[in-house]
Short mmCIF file of C-alpha atoms in Angstrom, two decimals:
data_model
loop_
_atom_site.label_atom_id
_atom_site.label_comp_id
_atom_site.label_asym_id
_atom_site.label_seq_id
_atom_site.Cartn_x
_atom_site.Cartn_y
_atom_site.Cartn_z
CA MET A 104 -116.66 -7.56 -12.21
CA ALA A 105 -119.37 -4.93 -12.63
CA LYS A 106 -118.29 -1.29 -12.76
CA ILE A 107 -121.04 1.28 -12.66
CA ALA A 108 -121.18 4.62 -14.45
CA PHE A 109 -123.76 6.74 -12.64
CA ILE A 110 -125.76 9.18 -14.75
CA LEU A 111 -126.58 12.10 -12.45
CA LEU A 112 -129.12 14.79 -13.33
CA CYS A 113 -129.09 17.67 -10.85
CA HIS A 114 -129.82 21.37 -10.48
CA LYS A 115 -129.11 22.38 -6.86
CA ASP A 116 -127.15 21.71 -3.68
CA PRO A 117 -123.58 21.63 -5.07
CA GLU A 118 -122.07 20.47 -1.76
CA ALA A 119 -124.27 17.36 -1.72
CA ILE A 120 -123.46 16.61 -5.37
CA ILE A 121 -119.75 16.85 -4.72
CA LYS A 122 -119.99 14.53 -1.72
CA GLN A 123 -122.14 12.07 -3.68
CA ALA A 124 -119.65 11.96 -6.57
CA GLU A 125 -116.70 11.51 -4.24
CA ARG A 126 -118.39 8.67 -2.33
CA LEU A 127 -119.50 6.72 -5.40
CA THR A 128 -116.22 7.08 -7.31
CA ALA A 129 -113.95 6.38 -4.33
CA VAL A 130 -114.46 2.62 -4.79
CA GLY A 131 -113.73 2.65 -8.54
CA ASP A 132 -117.14 3.45 -10.03
CA TYR A 133 -117.74 6.39 -12.36
CA MET A 134 -120.08 9.34 -12.70
CA ALA A 135 -121.30 11.55 -15.55
CA ILE A 136 -123.02 14.76 -14.42
CA HIS A 137 -125.53 16.96 -16.21
CA PHE A 138 -126.11 20.15 -14.22
CA ASP A 139 -129.15 22.10 -15.37
CA SER A 140 -128.07 25.16 -17.36
CA SER A 141 -130.90 27.19 -15.83
CA ALA A 142 -129.42 26.75 -12.33
CA LYS A 143 -127.06 29.27 -10.74
CA PRO A 144 -123.77 29.44 -12.70
CA GLU A 145 -121.73 29.69 -9.49
CA TYR A 146 -123.11 26.27 -8.43
CA TYR A 147 -121.83 24.66 -11.60
CA GLN A 148 -118.44 26.38 -11.26
CA GLN A 149 -118.19 25.11 -7.68
CA ILE A 150 -118.89 21.51 -8.81
CA ARG A 151 -116.39 21.71 -11.67
CA ALA A 152 -113.70 23.16 -9.42
CA ALA A 153 -114.15 20.31 -6.92
CA LEU A 154 -114.44 17.40 -9.37
CA ASP A 155 -112.46 18.32 -12.52
CA ASP A 156 -109.37 16.56 -11.18
CA ASN A 157 -111.29 13.35 -10.42
CA PRO A 158 -110.54 10.92 -13.29
CA ASN A 159 -113.74 8.97 -12.55
CA VAL A 160 -116.01 11.98 -13.07
CA THR A 161 -117.02 13.52 -16.38
CA PHE A 162 -119.57 16.12 -17.43
CA ALA A 163 -122.11 16.32 -20.23
CA LYS A 164 -120.53 18.22 -23.11
CA LYS A 165 -123.72 20.18 -23.68
CA ARG A 166 -125.87 21.47 -20.84
CA ILE A 167 -129.52 22.34 -21.43
CA LYS A 168 -132.38 23.85 -19.47
CA CYS A 169 -134.59 21.11 -18.02
CA GLY A 170 -138.29 21.24 -17.21
CA TRP A 171 -140.67 18.72 -15.70
CA GLY A 172 -142.63 16.75 -18.29
CA GLU A 173 -140.42 17.99 -21.14
CA TRP A 174 -138.18 16.23 -23.65
CA SER A 175 -135.31 18.23 -22.13
CA LEU A 176 -135.01 15.69 -19.29
CA VAL A 177 -134.47 12.86 -21.77
CA GLN A 178 -132.04 14.92 -23.83
CA ALA A 179 -130.04 15.80 -20.72
CA THR A 180 -129.90 12.10 -19.83
CA LEU A 181 -128.69 11.24 -23.34
CA ASN A 182 -126.03 13.96 -23.20
CA ALA A 183 -124.68 12.67 -19.89
CA THR A 184 -124.87 9.06 -21.07
CA GLU A 185 -122.91 9.81 -24.26
CA ALA A 186 -120.22 11.48 -22.15
CA ALA A 187 -120.05 8.45 -19.84
CA VAL A 188 -119.79 5.94 -22.71
CA GLU A 189 -116.93 7.92 -24.22
CA ALA A 190 -115.06 8.63 -20.98
CA PHE A 191 -115.41 5.25 -19.23
CA PRO A 192 -114.77 2.32 -21.60
CA ARG A 193 -114.56 -0.09 -18.64
CA ALA A 194 -118.04 0.72 -17.34
CA THR A 195 -120.32 -2.33 -17.58
CA HIS A 196 -123.55 -0.74 -16.27
CA PHE A 197 -125.09 2.72 -16.43
CA TYR A 198 -127.26 3.73 -13.48
CA MET A 199 -129.65 6.72 -13.57
CA LEU A 200 -129.60 8.85 -10.40
CA SER A 201 -130.84 12.20 -9.10
CA GLY A 202 -129.33 14.44 -6.49
CA ASP A 203 -131.92 13.18 -3.99
CA CYS A 204 -130.70 9.55 -4.25
CA MET A 205 -128.31 7.79 -1.91
CA ALA A 206 -126.88 4.28 -1.79
CA ILE A 207 -128.54 1.90 0.68
CA LYS A 208 -126.11 -0.94 -0.06
CA SER A 209 -122.33 -1.17 -0.28
CA ALA A 210 -120.46 -1.11 -3.60
CA GLU A 211 -119.43 -4.69 -2.90
CA TYR A 212 -123.07 -5.75 -2.63
CA ALA A 213 -124.11 -3.71 -5.69
CA HIS A 214 -121.38 -5.17 -7.90
CA ASP A 215 -122.13 -8.74 -6.80
CA PHE A 216 -125.85 -8.13 -7.40
CA LEU A 217 -125.28 -6.95 -10.98
CA ASP A 218 -122.79 -9.75 -11.70
CA ARG A 219 -125.31 -12.43 -10.70
CA ASP A 220 -127.75 -11.68 -13.50
CA ASP A 221 -126.91 -10.50 -17.02
CA ALA A 222 -129.96 -8.27 -17.39
CA ASP A 223 -131.28 -4.72 -17.67
CA TYR A 224 -133.28 -3.27 -14.79
CA ILE A 225 -136.00 -0.90 -15.94
CA GLU A 226 -139.73 -0.69 -15.26
CA SER A 227 -141.36 -1.37 -18.62
CA PHE A 228 -145.12 -1.92 -18.72
CA ASP A 229 -147.50 -1.76 -21.66
CA TYR A 230 -148.60 1.86 -21.93
CA PHE A 231 -152.24 1.15 -22.78
CA GLU A 232 -152.87 -2.17 -21.01
CA SER A 233 -151.21 -1.49 -17.65
CA ASP A 234 -152.61 0.69 -14.85
CA TRP A 235 -149.34 2.56 -14.33
CA ILE A 236 -151.14 5.85 -15.08
CA LYS A 237 -153.77 6.07 -12.34
CA THR A 238 -155.55 9.29 -13.31
CA GLY A 239 -155.43 11.98 -15.97
CA TRP A 240 -154.33 11.88 -19.58
CA LYS A 241 -153.21 8.66 -21.17
CA GLU A 242 -153.62 8.49 -24.94
CA GLU A 243 -153.50 12.31 -25.05
CA ARG A 244 -149.86 12.24 -23.97
CA LEU A 245 -148.94 10.55 -27.26
CA ILE A 246 -151.36 11.36 -30.07
CA TYR A 247 -151.13 15.16 -29.58
CA ARG A 248 -147.99 17.25 -29.81
CA HIS A 249 -146.82 19.07 -26.70
CA TRP A 250 -144.39 21.96 -27.24
CA PHE A 251 -144.79 23.90 -24.01
CA ASN A 252 -144.11 23.23 -20.34
CA GLU A 253 -147.32 22.39 -18.49
CA ARG A 254 -146.14 23.98 -15.24
CA THR A 255 -144.51 27.20 -16.44
CA GLN A 256 -146.56 27.84 -19.62
CA LYS A 257 -149.92 26.45 -18.60
CA ARG A 258 -152.06 28.62 -20.88
CA ARG A 259 -150.00 27.81 -23.97
CA PHE A 260 -149.81 24.13 -23.05
CA TYR A 261 -153.57 23.65 -22.70
CA GLY A 262 -154.39 26.15 -25.46
CA MET A 263 -152.38 24.17 -28.03
CA PHE A 264 -153.92 20.96 -26.78
CA GLU A 265 -157.47 22.28 -27.18
CA LEU A 266 -156.66 23.67 -30.64
CA GLN A 267 -155.29 20.31 -31.86
CA LYS A 268 -158.25 18.51 -30.35
CA ARG A 269 -160.76 20.87 -31.99
CA LEU A 270 -159.08 20.56 -35.41
CA GLY A 271 -158.57 16.80 -35.10
CA LEU A 272 -154.78 17.14 -35.45
CA THR A 273 -153.79 13.79 -34.01
CA ARG A 274 -150.80 11.68 -35.04
CA LYS A 275 -149.98 8.00 -35.20
CA ILE A 276 -147.52 6.17 -33.01
CA PRO A 277 -144.62 4.74 -35.12
CA GLU A 278 -145.97 1.42 -36.36
CA ASP A 279 -143.13 -0.83 -35.20
CA ILE A 280 -143.00 0.70 -31.71
CA GLN A 281 -144.94 -0.58 -28.70
CA VAL A 282 -144.98 2.27 -26.22
CA MET A 283 -144.05 1.23 -22.69
CA ILE A 284 -144.09 3.14 -19.42
CA GLY A 285 -142.34 3.00 -16.06
CA SER A 286 -140.05 4.74 -13.59
CA GLN A 287 -137.18 6.79 -15.02
CA TRP A 288 -134.71 5.31 -12.49
CA TRP A 289 -133.05 2.51 -14.48
CA CYS A 290 -129.83 0.50 -14.57
CA LEU A 291 -128.83 -0.69 -18.06
CA ARG A 292 -125.91 -2.74 -19.40
CA ARG A 293 -123.31 -1.13 -21.65
CA ARG A 294 -124.48 -3.07 -24.70
CA THR A 295 -128.03 -1.83 -24.20
CA ILE A 296 -126.90 1.79 -23.82
CA GLU A 297 -124.86 1.53 -27.03
CA TRP A 298 -127.87 0.10 -28.87
CA ILE A 299 -130.03 2.98 -27.64
CA LEU A 300 -127.50 5.62 -28.71
CA ASP A 301 -127.25 4.01 -32.16
CA PHE A 302 -131.04 3.88 -32.39
CA THR A 303 -131.32 7.63 -31.67
CA LYS A 304 -129.10 8.34 -34.68
CA GLN A 305 -130.88 5.93 -37.04
CA ARG A 306 -134.56 6.44 -36.20
CA LYS A 307 -135.24 10.15 -36.60
CA ASP A 308 -138.97 9.44 -36.88
CA VAL A 309 -139.08 7.93 -33.39
CA MET A 310 -137.02 10.79 -32.01
CA ARG A 311 -139.40 13.35 -33.53
CA PHE A 312 -142.34 11.49 -31.99
CA PHE A 313 -140.92 11.42 -28.45
CA ARG A 314 -139.67 15.03 -28.56
CA THR A 315 -143.26 16.28 -28.47
CA THR A 316 -144.84 13.67 -26.18
CA TRP A 317 -145.71 14.67 -22.64
CA ILE A 318 -143.55 13.30 -19.77
CA PRO A 319 -141.26 11.32 -22.13
CA ASP A 320 -138.84 10.38 -19.34
CA GLU A 321 -141.47 7.79 -18.30
CA THR A 322 -141.73 6.29 -21.81
CA PHE A 323 -138.59 6.87 -23.94
CA PHE A 324 -136.01 4.52 -22.42
CA GLN A 325 -138.74 2.13 -21.29
CA THR A 326 -139.96 1.76 -24.90
CA LEU A 327 -136.53 1.53 -26.54
CA VAL A 328 -135.20 -1.09 -24.12
CA ARG A 329 -138.23 -3.31 -24.75
CA HIS A 330 -137.83 -2.74 -28.52
CA LEU A 331 -134.08 -3.56 -28.63
CA VAL A 332 -133.47 -6.12 -25.85
CA PRO A 333 -134.81 -9.70 -25.69
CA GLU A 334 -137.61 -9.97 -23.11
CA GLN A 335 -135.82 -12.61 -21.03
CA GLU A 336 -132.97 -10.14 -20.42
CA ILE A 337 -135.23 -7.43 -18.94
CA ARG A 338 -136.15 -7.23 -15.27
CA SER A 339 -139.18 -4.94 -15.16
CA ARG A 340 -138.26 -3.27 -11.90
CA THR A 341 -136.15 -0.41 -10.65
CA LEU A 342 -133.15 -0.83 -8.35
CA THR A 343 -133.97 2.49 -6.69
CA PHE A 344 -136.35 2.29 -3.74
CA LEU A 345 -139.05 4.94 -3.89
CA MET A 346 -142.60 5.19 -2.61
CA PHE A 347 -145.52 7.49 -3.29
CA THR A 348 -148.32 8.73 -1.08
CA ASP A 349 -152.01 8.39 -1.95
CA TYR A 350 -151.73 11.84 -3.50
CA GLY A 351 -148.96 10.88 -5.92
CA MET A 352 -146.20 12.66 -3.99
CA PRO A 353 -142.86 10.91 -3.37
CA VAL A 354 -142.26 9.76 0.19
CA THR A 355 -139.28 11.49 1.84
CA PHE A 356 -136.93 9.54 4.11
CA TYR A 357 -135.57 10.86 7.41
CA ASN A 358 -133.03 9.90 10.09
CA ASP A 359 -135.16 7.13 11.62
CA HIS A 360 -135.51 5.28 8.30
CA TYR A 361 -131.94 3.93 8.21
CA ASP A 362 -132.69 0.33 9.21
CA LEU A 363 -135.78 0.17 7.01
CA LEU A 364 -133.85 1.38 3.94
CA LEU A 365 -131.01 -1.11 4.40
CA SER A 366 -133.46 -4.02 4.60
CA GLN A 367 -135.08 -3.30 1.20
CA ASP A 368 -134.17 -5.27 -1.93
CA PHE A 369 -132.79 -2.19 -3.72
CA LEU A 370 -129.38 -0.55 -4.24
CA PHE A 371 -130.38 3.12 -3.90
CA ALA A 372 -133.25 5.12 -2.41
CA ARG A 373 -134.90 8.46 -3.12
CA LYS A 374 -135.89 10.94 -1.81
CA ILE A 375 -133.56 11.55 1.12
CA SER A 376 -134.57 14.68 3.04
CA PRO A 377 -132.03 17.54 2.87
CA GLU A 378 -132.50 17.92 6.64
CA ALA A 379 -131.76 14.23 7.39
CA ASN A 380 -128.11 14.91 8.21
CA GLU A 381 -127.60 11.81 10.37
CA LEU A 382 -129.18 9.55 7.74
CA LYS A 383 -127.01 11.08 5.01
CA ARG A 384 -123.91 10.66 7.16
CA ARG A 385 -124.60 6.99 7.85
CA LEU A 386 -125.55 6.17 4.28
CA GLY A 387 -122.53 8.12 3.05
CA LEU A 388 -120.21 5.78 4.94
CA LEU A 389 -122.04 2.69 3.72
CA TYR A 390 -121.00 2.48 0.04
CA ALA A 391 -117.31 1.91 0.78
CA THR A 392 -117.84 -0.74 3.48
CA ARG A 393 -116.92 -4.37 2.90
CA GLY A 394 -118.25 -7.61 4.36
CA TRP A 395 -121.62 -6.13 5.40
CA ASP A 396 -124.31 -8.79 5.80
CA PHE A 397 -127.48 -7.11 4.54
CA LYS A 398 -130.63 -8.78 5.85
CA ILE A 399 -133.26 -8.26 3.15
CA SER A 400 -136.86 -8.28 4.38
CA ASN A 401 -138.32 -5.94 1.72
CA GLU A 402 -141.43 -4.99 3.68
CA GLY A 403 -141.06 -1.23 3.16
CA ARG A 404 -143.98 -0.52 0.85
CA SER A 405 -146.49 -2.76 2.63
CA LEU A 406 -145.37 -1.36 5.99
CA PHE A 407 -145.82 2.21 4.76
CA LYS A 408 -149.30 1.42 3.45
CA PHE A 409 -150.24 -0.22 6.76
CA LEU A 410 -149.00 2.59 8.98
CA THR A 411 -150.33 5.50 6.92
CA GLY A 412 -153.75 3.88 6.68
CA ARG A 413 -154.31 3.64 10.44
CA GLY A 414 -156.18 6.91 10.85
CA ARG A 415 -158.28 6.69 7.72
CA ILE A 416 -161.65 5.49 8.91
CA GLY A 417 -164.75 5.75 6.80
CA ARG A 418 -166.10 4.68 3.46
CA ARG A 419 -164.48 5.63 0.22
CA PHE A 420 -167.68 4.91 -1.67
CA ALA A 421 -171.28 4.98 -0.49
CA THR A 422 -173.43 1.89 -0.61
CA ARG A 423 -175.16 1.39 -3.97
CA PHE A 424 -178.82 2.32 -3.87
CA TRP A 425 -179.93 -1.19 -4.78
CA GLU A 426 -177.90 -2.57 -1.87
CA ALA A 427 -179.17 0.03 0.60
CA GLU A 428 -182.79 -0.69 -0.25
CA SER A 429 -182.53 -4.47 -0.31
CA THR A 430 -182.86 -6.85 2.64
CA LEU A 431 -181.88 -10.41 3.41
CA GLY A 432 -185.43 -11.12 4.55
CA ARG A 433 -187.23 -10.57 7.85
CA GLU A 434 -187.62 -14.30 8.45
CA ARG A 435 -183.93 -15.10 8.03
CA GLU A 436 -181.12 -15.33 10.61
CA LEU A 437 -177.54 -14.37 9.73
CA LEU A 438 -175.02 -15.57 12.32
CA ILE A 439 -171.61 -13.87 12.09
CA VAL A 440 -168.46 -15.22 13.76
CA VAL A 441 -165.85 -12.46 14.15
CA CYS A 442 -162.26 -13.42 14.93
CA LYS A 443 -158.81 -12.07 14.04
CA LYS A 444 -157.32 -15.56 14.27
CA TRP A 445 -158.97 -17.06 11.23
CA HIS A 446 -157.93 -20.62 12.08
CA VAL A 447 -159.77 -20.39 15.42
CA ALA A 448 -163.02 -19.25 13.78
CA LYS A 449 -162.69 -21.94 11.09
CA ARG A 450 -162.29 -24.64 13.73
CA LEU A 451 -165.35 -23.41 15.60
CA VAL A 452 -167.62 -23.26 12.53
CA ASP A 453 -166.35 -26.67 11.46
CA ARG A 454 -167.48 -28.09 14.81
CA ILE A 455 -170.81 -26.21 14.47
CA ARG A 456 -171.22 -27.72 11.01
CA GLN A 457 -170.68 -31.21 12.48
CA MET A 458 -173.04 -30.73 15.42
CA THR A 459 -175.87 -28.77 13.74
CA ASN A 460 -177.45 -28.59 10.32
CA ILE A 461 -176.65 -24.87 9.88
CA PRO A 462 -174.68 -24.12 6.65
CA CYS A 463 -171.35 -22.44 7.49
CA ILE A 464 -169.22 -20.36 5.13
CA GLU A 465 -165.77 -19.21 6.18
CA TYR A 466 -164.13 -15.85 5.39
CA LEU A 467 -165.96 -15.18 2.10
CA PHE A 468 -165.33 -11.42 2.29
CA ASN A 469 -161.65 -11.82 3.21
CA GLU A 470 -160.34 -14.86 1.34
CA GLU A 471 -160.46 -14.92 -2.45
CA ALA A 472 -160.12 -18.73 -2.42
CA CYS A 473 -163.08 -19.29 -0.10
CA GLN A 474 -165.15 -22.20 -1.39
CA LEU A 475 -168.46 -20.86 -2.73
CA PRO A 476 -171.09 -22.34 -5.04
CA ASP A 477 -171.48 -20.98 -8.56
CA LEU A 478 -173.91 -18.09 -8.22
CA GLY A 479 -173.71 -16.75 -11.75
CA GLY A 480 -170.40 -14.93 -11.31
CA ILE A 481 -171.34 -12.63 -8.43
CA GLN A 482 -169.04 -14.70 -6.19
CA SER A 483 -166.12 -14.76 -8.63
CA THR A 484 -164.05 -11.85 -7.29
CA MET A 485 -163.60 -10.14 -3.95
CA GLY A 486 -164.65 -6.85 -5.48
CA LYS A 487 -167.98 -8.26 -6.65
CA ARG A 488 -168.66 -9.89 -3.29
CA HIS A 489 -168.23 -6.58 -1.48
CA ARG A 490 -170.14 -4.51 -4.02
CA HIS A 491 -173.14 -6.86 -4.06
CA ARG A 492 -172.91 -8.14 -0.50
CA ARG A 493 -176.62 -8.37 0.27
CA ALA A 494 -177.49 -9.87 -3.10
CA LEU A 495 -174.74 -12.45 -2.53
CA MET A 496 -176.08 -13.34 0.90
CA ARG A 497 -179.66 -13.68 -0.38
CA MET A 498 -178.43 -16.02 -3.10
CA LEU A 499 -176.55 -18.11 -0.53
CA PHE A 500 -179.68 -18.41 1.63
CA ASP A 501 -181.57 -19.54 -1.47
CA TYR A 502 -178.82 -21.91 -2.61
CA TYR A 503 -178.72 -23.74 0.74
CA ASP A 504 -182.51 -23.52 1.05
CA THR A 505 -182.21 -22.32 4.63
CA ASP A 506 -183.30 -19.48 6.87
CA ARG A 507 -180.17 -19.75 9.06
CA LEU A 508 -176.63 -19.18 7.79
CA ILE A 509 -173.25 -18.74 9.50
CA ILE A 510 -170.36 -16.71 8.01
CA CYS A 511 -166.96 -15.63 9.34
CA LEU A 512 -165.68 -12.05 9.16
CA ASP A 513 -162.42 -10.35 10.10
CA PRO A 514 -162.83 -7.66 12.80
CA SER A 515 -161.58 -5.07 10.31
CA ASN A 516 -164.83 -5.46 8.33
CA ILE A 517 -166.68 -2.91 10.45
CA GLU A 518 -168.51 -1.59 7.37
CA LEU A 519 -169.93 -5.04 6.62
CA LEU A 520 -170.92 -5.52 10.24
CA HIS A 521 -172.82 -2.23 10.27
CA ASP A 522 -174.52 -3.17 7.00
CA PHE A 523 -175.60 -6.66 8.04
CA CYS A 524 -176.52 -5.73 11.60
CA GLY A 525 -178.66 -2.93 10.23
CA ASP A 526 -180.64 -5.30 8.03
CA ARG A 527 -184.26 -6.28 8.72
CA SER A 528 -183.20 -9.88 9.15
CA VAL A 529 -182.22 -11.25 12.56
CA THR A 530 -178.44 -10.84 12.87
CA ARG A 531 -176.40 -12.32 15.71
CA LEU A 532 -172.73 -11.58 16.27
CA LEU A 533 -170.22 -13.82 18.07
CA GLU A 534 -166.85 -12.22 18.77
CA ILE A 535 -164.01 -14.58 19.67
CA ASP A 536 -161.49 -12.82 21.93
CA CYS A 537 -158.05 -14.48 21.56
CA ILE A 538 -154.66 -14.01 23.18
CA PHE A 539 -152.05 -12.46 20.86
CA THR A 540 -148.51 -13.40 21.83
CA ASP A 541 -145.49 -11.63 20.35
CA ASP A 542 -144.64 -14.77 18.35
CA TYR A 543 -148.13 -14.83 16.86
CA LEU A 544 -147.97 -11.13 15.96
CA ILE A 545 -144.58 -11.62 14.28
CA GLY A 546 -146.01 -14.48 12.26
CA HIS A 547 -149.03 -12.34 11.37
CA ALA A 548 -146.73 -9.50 10.21
CA MET A 549 -144.86 -11.93 7.97
CA ARG A 550 -148.06 -13.42 6.53
CA VAL A 551 -149.42 -10.01 5.52
CA GLY A 552 -146.10 -8.70 4.20
CA LEU A 553 -145.24 -6.24 6.98
CA ALA A 554 -142.09 -8.15 7.87
CA GLY A 555 -139.84 -10.86 6.46
CA GLU A 556 -137.57 -13.62 7.68
CA LYS A 557 -134.68 -11.16 7.95
CA THR A 558 -136.48 -8.15 9.39
CA PRO A 559 -134.25 -6.74 12.18
CA GLN A 560 -135.48 -7.26 15.74
CA GLU A 561 -135.38 -3.48 16.30
CA THR A 562 -137.93 -3.02 13.50
CA LEU A 563 -140.15 -5.76 14.94
CA ASP A 564 -139.96 -4.19 18.40
CA ARG A 565 -141.32 -0.94 16.98
CA LEU A 566 -143.89 -2.64 14.78
CA LEU A 567 -145.51 -5.06 17.27
CA PRO A 568 -147.14 -2.40 19.52
CA THR A 569 -148.68 -0.83 16.40
CA ILE A 570 -150.13 -4.15 15.21
CA ARG A 571 -151.38 -5.01 18.70
CA GLY A 572 -152.94 -1.58 19.04
CA ASP A 573 -154.54 -1.93 15.62
CA MET A 574 -156.19 -5.21 16.62
CA GLN A 575 -157.41 -3.67 19.87
CA PHE A 576 -158.81 -0.71 17.94
CA GLU A 577 -160.80 -3.05 15.67
CA SER A 578 -162.29 -4.80 18.69
CA ASP A 579 -163.10 -1.45 20.32
CA GLN A 580 -164.90 -0.33 17.16
CA ILE A 581 -167.18 -3.37 17.34
CA ARG A 582 -167.99 -2.78 21.01
CA ASP A 583 -168.54 0.96 20.50
CA ALA A 584 -171.07 0.16 17.75
CA GLU A 585 -173.27 -1.52 20.40
CA PHE A 586 -174.71 -4.04 17.98
CA ALA A 587 -177.80 -5.90 19.17
CA ASN A 588 -177.35 -9.63 19.82
CA HIS A 589 -173.58 -9.25 20.28
CA TYR A 590 -172.00 -12.13 22.23
CA ARG A 591 -168.39 -12.82 23.17
CA VAL A 592 -166.34 -15.88 23.99
CA ARG A 593 -162.85 -15.50 25.43
CA GLU A 594 -159.83 -17.76 25.25
CA THR A 595 -159.20 -16.99 28.92
CA ASP A 596 -162.71 -18.02 30.07
CA SER A 597 -163.81 -21.50 31.05
CA PRO A 598 -165.89 -23.68 28.68
CA GLU A 599 -168.88 -23.26 31.01
CA GLU A 600 -168.67 -19.47 30.77
CA ASN A 601 -168.24 -19.52 26.99
CA ALA A 602 -171.10 -21.99 26.61
CA VAL A 603 -173.56 -19.32 27.76
CA ALA A 604 -172.66 -17.05 24.80
CA LEU A 605 -172.66 -19.99 22.34
CA GLN A 606 -176.07 -21.15 23.55
CA LYS A 607 -177.61 -17.73 22.92
CA PHE A 608 -175.76 -17.20 19.61
CA LEU A 609 -176.79 -20.55 18.10
CA ALA A 610 -180.07 -21.03 20.00
CA ILE A 611 -179.03 -24.55 21.02
CA GLY A 612 -179.19 -26.56 24.23
CA HIS A 613 -176.77 -26.00 27.10
CA GLU A 614 -175.10 -29.44 26.84
CA LYS A 615 -174.35 -29.00 23.13
CA ALA A 616 -173.01 -25.50 23.81
CA VAL A 617 -170.66 -26.84 26.50
CA GLU A 618 -169.45 -29.54 24.11
CA LEU A 619 -168.66 -26.89 21.50
CA ALA A 620 -166.88 -24.65 24.00
CA SER A 621 -164.83 -27.63 25.25
CA THR A 622 -163.18 -28.29 21.87
CA HIS A 623 -159.63 -28.84 23.15
CA TYR A 624 -157.70 -27.69 20.04
CA LEU A 625 -159.82 -24.60 19.37
CA TYR A 626 -157.26 -21.91 20.30
CA ALA A 627 -154.04 -23.75 19.41
CA ASP A 628 -151.67 -21.70 17.21
#
């Protein structure tokens, strides 16, 4: 059975560290602690006094001062890991933690999870090919030497960088090493840890290289594991649940996040707010429980992205000048069907396609797999379709050799609606107003990743009003825009009433419009 040795790097809050060590070792797991030597000495003495008698706790034999972005963080981790390997011969896995982490599963669950798959868990992506680094330095982290702390010795840090750059003092990456990158929160098997410790003694050249790289805690273990362990035994993921804001700051969890944390497919979470006393109390009791049936829905990250994006209205990028100055053509008519229930809009345009000779294209700006003709590659990706929207539409008019074209759009595409309705061509808009039951909204949340099969009902009860309000907001945006030639059909209206809007939208006879509106399966879910 798996037995975990936790590697804990910390520098503050001795009471929380003591409680964390006592909780995690009470069920038979172990802990090796490195307490930053630059922290208050009385904090370290308090921790030692409380935990020295615990046989499942050990301490790094050498403490060092740690700084963000420095090699010192890796060295502190190695010091604590060496102490754990020596003190706990029965440990099968070594799990990297910080003082801000807490268990979101029981020890029983964690041990069973690790026993199921003989693998190492560590994010490990190609340093140069992946997009793990979003902005800032990339190659510069490696090919230049960094001796100073970027946050506390900024002038020296950037001064030495500029000097090396001016003199062309670059260095090569060790030839047999493929640098990888990922989160520093890993869980590795004992064999892997022993291989890494042996490697650090044998390969002084690699150690010299990483000692002067910038932010090596994101590359050192990630590179060595990929170098030493067969690929099929590596799971390129972390077992610690963490999220970041758009600004690169870690998301902090509070008392009301308890149910969400337990439903994620992870063993630990960071960062837990120091003020979240109720959350810490409940999670503190969790690790020693037995027989807990965890319902994993794993919607945390997509749910966070959805909720935090609600108030962000506007364009991130302006329209390209060649798009702003182009037009679909004064003599052309673009007919847009707008509906949140895509299957309803698809059924309607399919009936229109059967009853008229107007070409109809479904959600081309929403569905990557939408069937489109080959237009020289402009249609190949969603990004290209949005960037060159008017050029794409002109090419579709030309391809079908028509002056009338129908497309479907999601109501969230308010930017596209403004663009097309502002064109010199004749643009008509048909909004289909549907009924959204709770069952439909739950299904929608599952389809877009906001919920899963095992999402607790309490979470769904809180989520559904937000989704319903979001859909209403999208509809309100369209009405507030006061687009010309805007027509609406409603699921609650009679076919005769809806036929009036269809007749004007399609410029067809009344009888044909009534036949369209009378399609019996149109609104079925």
